Amino acid sequence: ILIAGSYTPFLRIALVGHPLWSVWLLAFIWACCICGMFVEAFFHTWKYKGHFSLAMYLGMGWSCMVCLPELIAVLPQGAISLLVLGGVGYTSGVPFFVRNNNLDHSIWHCFVLAGSMFHWLAIFHYIVRLP
């Protein structure tokens, strides 16, 4: 839900004039989100659940690259930098998530917190201030 929630202001506000992204990419992201919730809720014992979830969440997270030229055209450099830093923050935590021991899981949460902070800053300082 965090990934889809982070995408929503960028796509619905910043790219409102680009329906391919503001409607269709956002619909794809939310469909993936719902699929992910379904898998997490009902497929506890599925052998490939971890691999599927990790691939889907990374794919969702970096799918914004398809509309990067449009984002660069409408957002200030600071917003783009924060958006990319957030993605790098989330992605950098993946090796700790995969190792799946208690300390590594805590470290992964620190990366998630950093990624969330960068995206929140981008939304607060740049998206909510758009005309």
Coordinates of C-alpha atoms in Angstrom, one line a residue:
I1 CA 0.0 0.0 0.0
L2 CA 2.9 2.3 0.7
I3 CA 4.2 2.1 -2.8
A4 CA 0.8 2.8 -4.4
G5 CA 0.2 5.6 -1.9
S6 CA 3.5 7.2 -2.7
Y7 CA 2.8 7.0 -6.4
T8 CA -0.6 8.6 -6.2
P9 CA 0.3 12.2 -5.6
F10 CA 3.0 12.2 -8.2
L11 CA 0.8 10.7 -10.9
R12 CA -2.6 12.3 -10.0
I13 CA -1.2 15.8 -9.3
A14 CA 2.1 16.3 -11.1
L15 CA 1.1 14.3 -14.2
V16 CA -2.6 15.2 -14.3
G17 CA -2.3 16.3 -18.0
H18 CA -0.9 12.9 -19.0
P19 CA -3.7 10.3 -18.8
L20 CA -1.4 7.5 -19.9
W21 CA 0.4 7.9 -16.6
S22 CA -2.1 9.7 -14.3
V23 CA -4.8 7.1 -15.0
W24 CA -3.3 3.9 -16.6
L25 CA 0.0 3.6 -14.8
L26 CA -1.7 4.5 -11.5
A27 CA -4.4 1.8 -12.2
F28 CA -1.6 -0.7 -12.9
I29 CA 0.1 0.2 -9.6
W30 CA -3.0 -0.1 -7.6
A31 CA -3.9 -3.4 -9.3
C32 CA -0.5 -4.7 -8.3
C33 CA -1.1 -3.4 -4.8
I34 CA -4.4 -5.3 -4.5
C35 CA -2.7 -8.4 -6.0
G36 CA 0.1 -8.1 -3.4
M37 CA -2.4 -7.8 -0.6
F38 CA -4.3 -10.8 -1.9
V39 CA -1.1 -12.9 -2.1
E40 CA 0.0 -11.8 1.4
A41 CA -3.4 -12.6 2.9
F42 CA -4.3 -15.9 1.3
F43 CA -1.1 -17.6 0.1
H44 CA 0.9 -18.0 3.4
T45 CA 2.4 -21.3 2.4
W46 CA 3.0 -20.7 -1.3
K47 CA 6.5 -21.8 -2.1
Y48 CA 7.3 -18.8 -4.3
K49 CA 5.5 -16.1 -2.2
G50 CA 8.7 -14.4 -1.1
H51 CA 10.2 -14.3 -4.6
F52 CA 6.9 -13.2 -6.1
S53 CA 6.4 -10.4 -3.6
L54 CA 9.9 -9.1 -3.8
A55 CA 9.9 -9.0 -7.6
M56 CA 6.5 -7.4 -7.7
Y57 CA 7.3 -4.7 -5.1
L58 CA 10.6 -3.8 -6.8
G59 CA 8.8 -3.7 -10.2
M60 CA 6.1 -1.5 -8.8
G61 CA 8.7 0.8 -7.2
W62 CA 10.8 1.3 -10.3
S63 CA 7.9 1.4 -12.8
C64 CA 8.0 5.2 -12.5
M65 CA 11.0 5.1 -14.8
V66 CA 8.6 4.7 -17.7
C67 CA 7.3 8.3 -17.1
L68 CA 10.5 9.8 -15.9
P69 CA 10.8 12.2 -18.8
E70 CA 7.4 13.6 -18.1
L71 CA 8.2 13.9 -14.4
I72 CA 11.4 15.7 -15.2
A73 CA 9.5 18.1 -17.4
V74 CA 7.0 19.1 -14.7
L75 CA 8.9 18.8 -11.4
P76 CA 11.9 20.8 -10.1
Q77 CA 15.2 19.0 -9.8
G78 CA 14.9 18.8 -6.0
A79 CA 11.7 16.7 -6.3
I80 CA 13.3 14.4 -8.9
S81 CA 16.4 14.0 -6.6
L82 CA 14.2 13.1 -3.6
L83 CA 12.1 10.7 -5.6
V84 CA 15.3 8.9 -6.9
L85 CA 16.9 8.9 -3.4
G86 CA 13.7 7.3 -2.0
G87 CA 13.8 4.6 -4.6
V88 CA 17.5 4.0 -4.0
G89 CA 16.8 3.9 -0.2
Y90 CA 14.1 1.2 -0.6
T91 CA 16.2 -0.8 -3.1
S92 CA 19.4 -0.6 -1.0
G93 CA 17.6 -2.3 1.8
V94 CA 16.6 -5.4 -0.2
P95 CA 19.8 -7.4 0.5
F96 CA 19.0 -7.1 4.2
F97 CA 15.4 -8.1 3.7
V98 CA 16.4 -11.2 1.7
R99 CA 18.8 -12.4 4.4
N100 CA 15.8 -12.5 6.8
N101 CA 17.4 -12.6 10.2
N102 CA 16.4 -10.3 13.1
L103 CA 19.2 -7.7 12.8
D104 CA 19.0 -7.6 9.0
H105 CA 15.3 -7.1 9.2
S106 CA 15.7 -4.1 11.5
I107 CA 18.3 -2.7 9.1
W108 CA 15.9 -3.2 6.2
H109 CA 13.3 -1.2 8.1
C110 CA 15.8 1.7 8.5
F111 CA 16.2 1.7 4.7
V112 CA 12.4 1.7 4.3
L113 CA 12.2 4.6 6.7
A114 CA 14.8 6.6 4.7
G115 CA 13.0 5.9 1.4
S116 CA 9.7 6.9 3.0
M117 CA 11.3 10.1 4.3
F118 CA 12.6 11.1 0.9
H119 CA 9.3 10.5 -0.8
W120 CA 7.4 12.3 1.9
L121 CA 9.7 15.3 1.6
A122 CA 9.3 15.3 -2.2
I123 CA 5.5 15.2 -1.8
F124 CA 5.3 17.8 0.9
H125 CA 7.8 20.3 -0.6
Y126 CA 7.0 20.0 -4.2
I127 CA 3.7 18.1 -5.0
V128 CA 1.3 19.8 -2.6
R129 CA 2.6 23.2 -3.7
L130 CA 1.9 22.7 -7.4
P131 CA -0.7 25.1 -8.8

